């Protein structure tokens, strides 16, 4: 028997890339590759890249630089760049880094085995098409290996919103929804293999239209799958939060009380220039509506500071909005100029001003998150256990609100769920005790 070839995949960026990397590994599994944890013994290295901010994109080139020695020692090693940098920069990558053998965009990775074969034959292989054939249909069913208790499932890709700062509509293309029937099949299959919690993914997931009743309809249908205990979804746009999806937060027990709903900024002037198509007031009203149907909803968000022409007063409006919402978790970034996006053409905020605002925003967000986490002490939550903790007999899992919870739990295995009383709040996680019965 010949030794299987080894594939090392390094994933950058969002959860959609994590899902895509799994699917790419599975596709290459069909051609005799097994995954390896280190680039050192790999026959193929694949970087699944992110283009959302300049820093993310530059990481790819510095990582590639590190593989020079490996390539020199092993001329058979093939190096591929996948994901959004591949889509945005295409052949340019091979010019900047001639050791790259193949480039594949996020919509064409079902063709990876062909591209690899081409690269093995000594050709440079590039595919950054938005093909007619559906990659998910071409990828077909997933291998039957046992899975951990949580999984991502991409239901929607692309974005039609064209926020003025964002490359996604260019790198991932127009909105496309996968048919509900296919998602149901994939979900059942994942549950059979041990998955208890699904996070539905999409660049603009609540614009999902593969079900006649939108994302709310899909969630309700998924909730009928026995053995699937929890459903989450990310990332949403405020304007696509329809009545049924809001209602699902009240009446669909399997839908978890945690919502990632980016607002980006709190000033109406900046929101308008960002082309977000809603005001701060409208966002706050929406949060109020969501909390009126699900009072314990933990909110999460994304923020950009130092968007072109953002003044101190505009930034204060962001701080005011954050104070009004009280986020359970959040991601915040300095605005990063992206070539080809409208905001890149506007007058820029100086770098030190951006850094100062980011620090102030993150201080506020961290204080809020910690206060909400501390407020869990004394409360009872349900934990889905994922893995063993550091101490003997300890297990770690997530609460409904996505807090990591450590519990002394002899006899409990990954995938089990139990009621837990929270007794202590640490820096980034909680400790709890199993409730009997
Ligand atoms: N600069 C900084 N942050 C950005 N994001 C998207 N584009 C940019 C950019 N050009 C952030 C937004 C988005 C998250 C995924 O990344 O907050 O919600
Ligand atoms: Fe980018 Fe999200 Fe705006 Fe779409 S809705 S353009 S993905 S920030």
PDB file of N, CA and C and ligand atoms in Angstrom, residues 52-53 165-167 235 262 264 302-304 331 333-338, ligand 1:
ATOM      1  N   UNK A  52     -10.552  40.563   4.529  1.00  0.00           N
ATOM      2  CA  UNK A  52     -11.463  41.583   5.068  1.00  0.00           C
ATOM      3  C   UNK A  52     -10.733  42.847   5.508  1.00  0.00           C
ATOM      4  N   UNK A  53      -9.559  42.683   6.107  1.00  0.00           N
ATOM      5  CA  UNK A  53      -8.739  43.840   6.486  1.00  0.00           C
ATOM      6  C   UNK A  53      -7.336  43.624   5.958  1.00  0.00           C
ATOM      7  N   UNK A 165     -17.298  49.905   3.195  1.00  0.00           N
ATOM      8  CA  UNK A 165     -15.951  49.510   3.641  1.00  0.00           C
ATOM      9  C   UNK A 165     -15.595  48.088   3.248  1.00  0.00           C
ATOM     10  N   UNK A 166     -16.533  47.307   2.723  1.00  0.00           N
ATOM     11  CA  UNK A 166     -16.416  45.855   2.770  1.00  0.00           C
ATOM     12  C   UNK A 166     -16.107  45.193   1.417  1.00  0.00           C
ATOM     13  N   UNK A 167     -15.191  44.238   1.437  1.00  0.00           N
ATOM     14  CA  UNK A 167     -14.807  43.528   0.209  1.00  0.00           C
ATOM     15  C   UNK A 167     -15.681  42.301  -0.081  1.00  0.00           C
ATOM     16  N   UNK A 235     -23.654  35.496  10.113  1.00  0.00           N
ATOM     17  CA  UNK A 235     -23.817  36.838  10.631  1.00  0.00           C
ATOM     18  C   UNK A 235     -25.019  37.506   9.990  1.00  0.00           C
ATOM     19  N   UNK A 262     -24.339  42.784  13.883  1.00  0.00           N
ATOM     20  CA  UNK A 262     -23.430  43.928  13.768  1.00  0.00           C
ATOM     21  C   UNK A 262     -24.151  45.224  13.442  1.00  0.00           C
ATOM     22  N   UNK A 264     -21.874  48.248  13.478  1.00  0.00           N
ATOM     23  CA  UNK A 264     -20.669  48.922  12.956  1.00  0.00           C
ATOM     24  C   UNK A 264     -20.400  50.293  13.553  1.00  0.00           C
ATOM     25  N   UNK A 302     -20.411  43.772  15.777  1.00  0.00           N
ATOM     26  CA  UNK A 302     -19.138  44.165  15.173  1.00  0.00           C
ATOM     27  C   UNK A 302     -19.119  45.693  15.099  1.00  0.00           C
ATOM     28  N   UNK A 303     -17.943  46.262  15.322  1.00  0.00           N
ATOM     29  CA  UNK A 303     -17.795  47.724  15.251  1.00  0.00           C
ATOM     30  C   UNK A 303     -16.557  48.098  14.474  1.00  0.00           C
ATOM     31  N   UNK A 304     -16.684  49.191  13.729  1.00  0.00           N
ATOM     32  CA  UNK A 304     -15.515  49.750  13.045  1.00  0.00           C
ATOM     33  C   UNK A 304     -15.296  51.149  13.597  1.00  0.00           C
ATOM     34  N   UNK A 331     -16.908  42.308  18.619  1.00  0.00           N
ATOM     35  CA  UNK A 331     -15.655  42.367  17.871  1.00  0.00           C
ATOM     36  C   UNK A 331     -15.515  43.792  17.360  1.00  0.00           C
ATOM     37  N   UNK A 333     -12.885  46.766  15.370  1.00  0.00           N
ATOM     38  CA  UNK A 333     -11.738  46.872  14.465  1.00  0.00           C
ATOM     39  C   UNK A 333     -11.479  48.327  14.114  1.00  0.00           C
ATOM     40  N   UNK A 334     -10.200  48.624  13.801  1.00  0.00           N
ATOM     41  CA  UNK A 334      -9.882  49.915  13.187  1.00  0.00           C
ATOM     42  C   UNK A 334     -10.267  49.805  11.723  1.00  0.00           C
ATOM     43  N   UNK A 335     -10.825  50.853  11.172  1.00  0.00           N
ATOM     44  CA  UNK A 335     -11.141  50.831   9.744  1.00  0.00           C
ATOM     45  C   UNK A 335      -9.864  50.540   8.948  1.00  0.00           C
ATOM     46  N   UNK A 336      -9.977  49.651   7.968  1.00  0.00           N
ATOM     47  CA  UNK A 336      -8.840  49.303   7.120  1.00  0.00           C
ATOM     48  C   UNK A 336      -9.240  49.564   5.663  1.00  0.00           C
ATOM     49  N   UNK A 337      -8.416  50.366   4.980  1.00  0.00           N
ATOM     50  CA  UNK A 337      -8.728  50.727   3.585  1.00  0.00           C
ATOM     51  C   UNK A 337      -8.651  49.502   2.693  1.00  0.00           C
ATOM     52  N   UNK A 338      -9.712  49.177   1.993  1.00  0.00           N
ATOM     53  CA  UNK A 338      -9.683  48.032   1.091  1.00  0.00           C
ATOM     54  C   UNK A 338      -9.780  48.502  -0.354  1.00  0.00           C
TER      55      UNK A 338
HETATM   56  N1  LIG B   1     -12.058  47.609   7.973  1.00  0.00           N
HETATM   57  C1  LIG B   1     -12.294  47.216   9.249  1.00  0.00           C
HETATM   58  N2  LIG B   1     -13.206  46.307   9.582  1.00  0.00           N
HETATM   59  C2  LIG B   1     -13.932  45.750   8.591  1.00  0.00           C
HETATM   60  N3  LIG B   1     -14.916  44.837   8.604  1.00  0.00           N
HETATM   61  C3  LIG B   1     -15.311  44.622   7.337  1.00  0.00           C
HETATM   62  N4  LIG B   1     -14.606  45.377   6.485  1.00  0.00           N
HETATM   63  C4  LIG B   1     -13.743  46.102   7.241  1.00  0.00           C
HETATM   64  C5  LIG B   1     -12.762  47.086   6.949  1.00  0.00           C
HETATM   65  N5  LIG B   1     -12.534  47.492   5.700  1.00  0.00           N
HETATM   66  C6  LIG B   1     -15.448  44.264   9.837  1.00  0.00           C
HETATM   67  C7  LIG B   1     -16.933  44.576  10.009  1.00  0.00           C
HETATM   68  C8  LIG B   1     -17.584  43.264   9.706  1.00  0.00           C
HETATM   69  C9  LIG B   1     -16.536  42.295  10.218  1.00  0.00           C
HETATM   70  C10 LIG B   1     -16.656  40.896   9.692  1.00  0.00           C
HETATM   71  O1  LIG B   1     -15.323  42.856   9.793  1.00  0.00           O
HETATM   72  O2  LIG B   1     -17.158  44.959  11.347  1.00  0.00           O
HETATM   73  O3  LIG B   1     -18.839  43.090  10.349  1.00  0.00           O
END
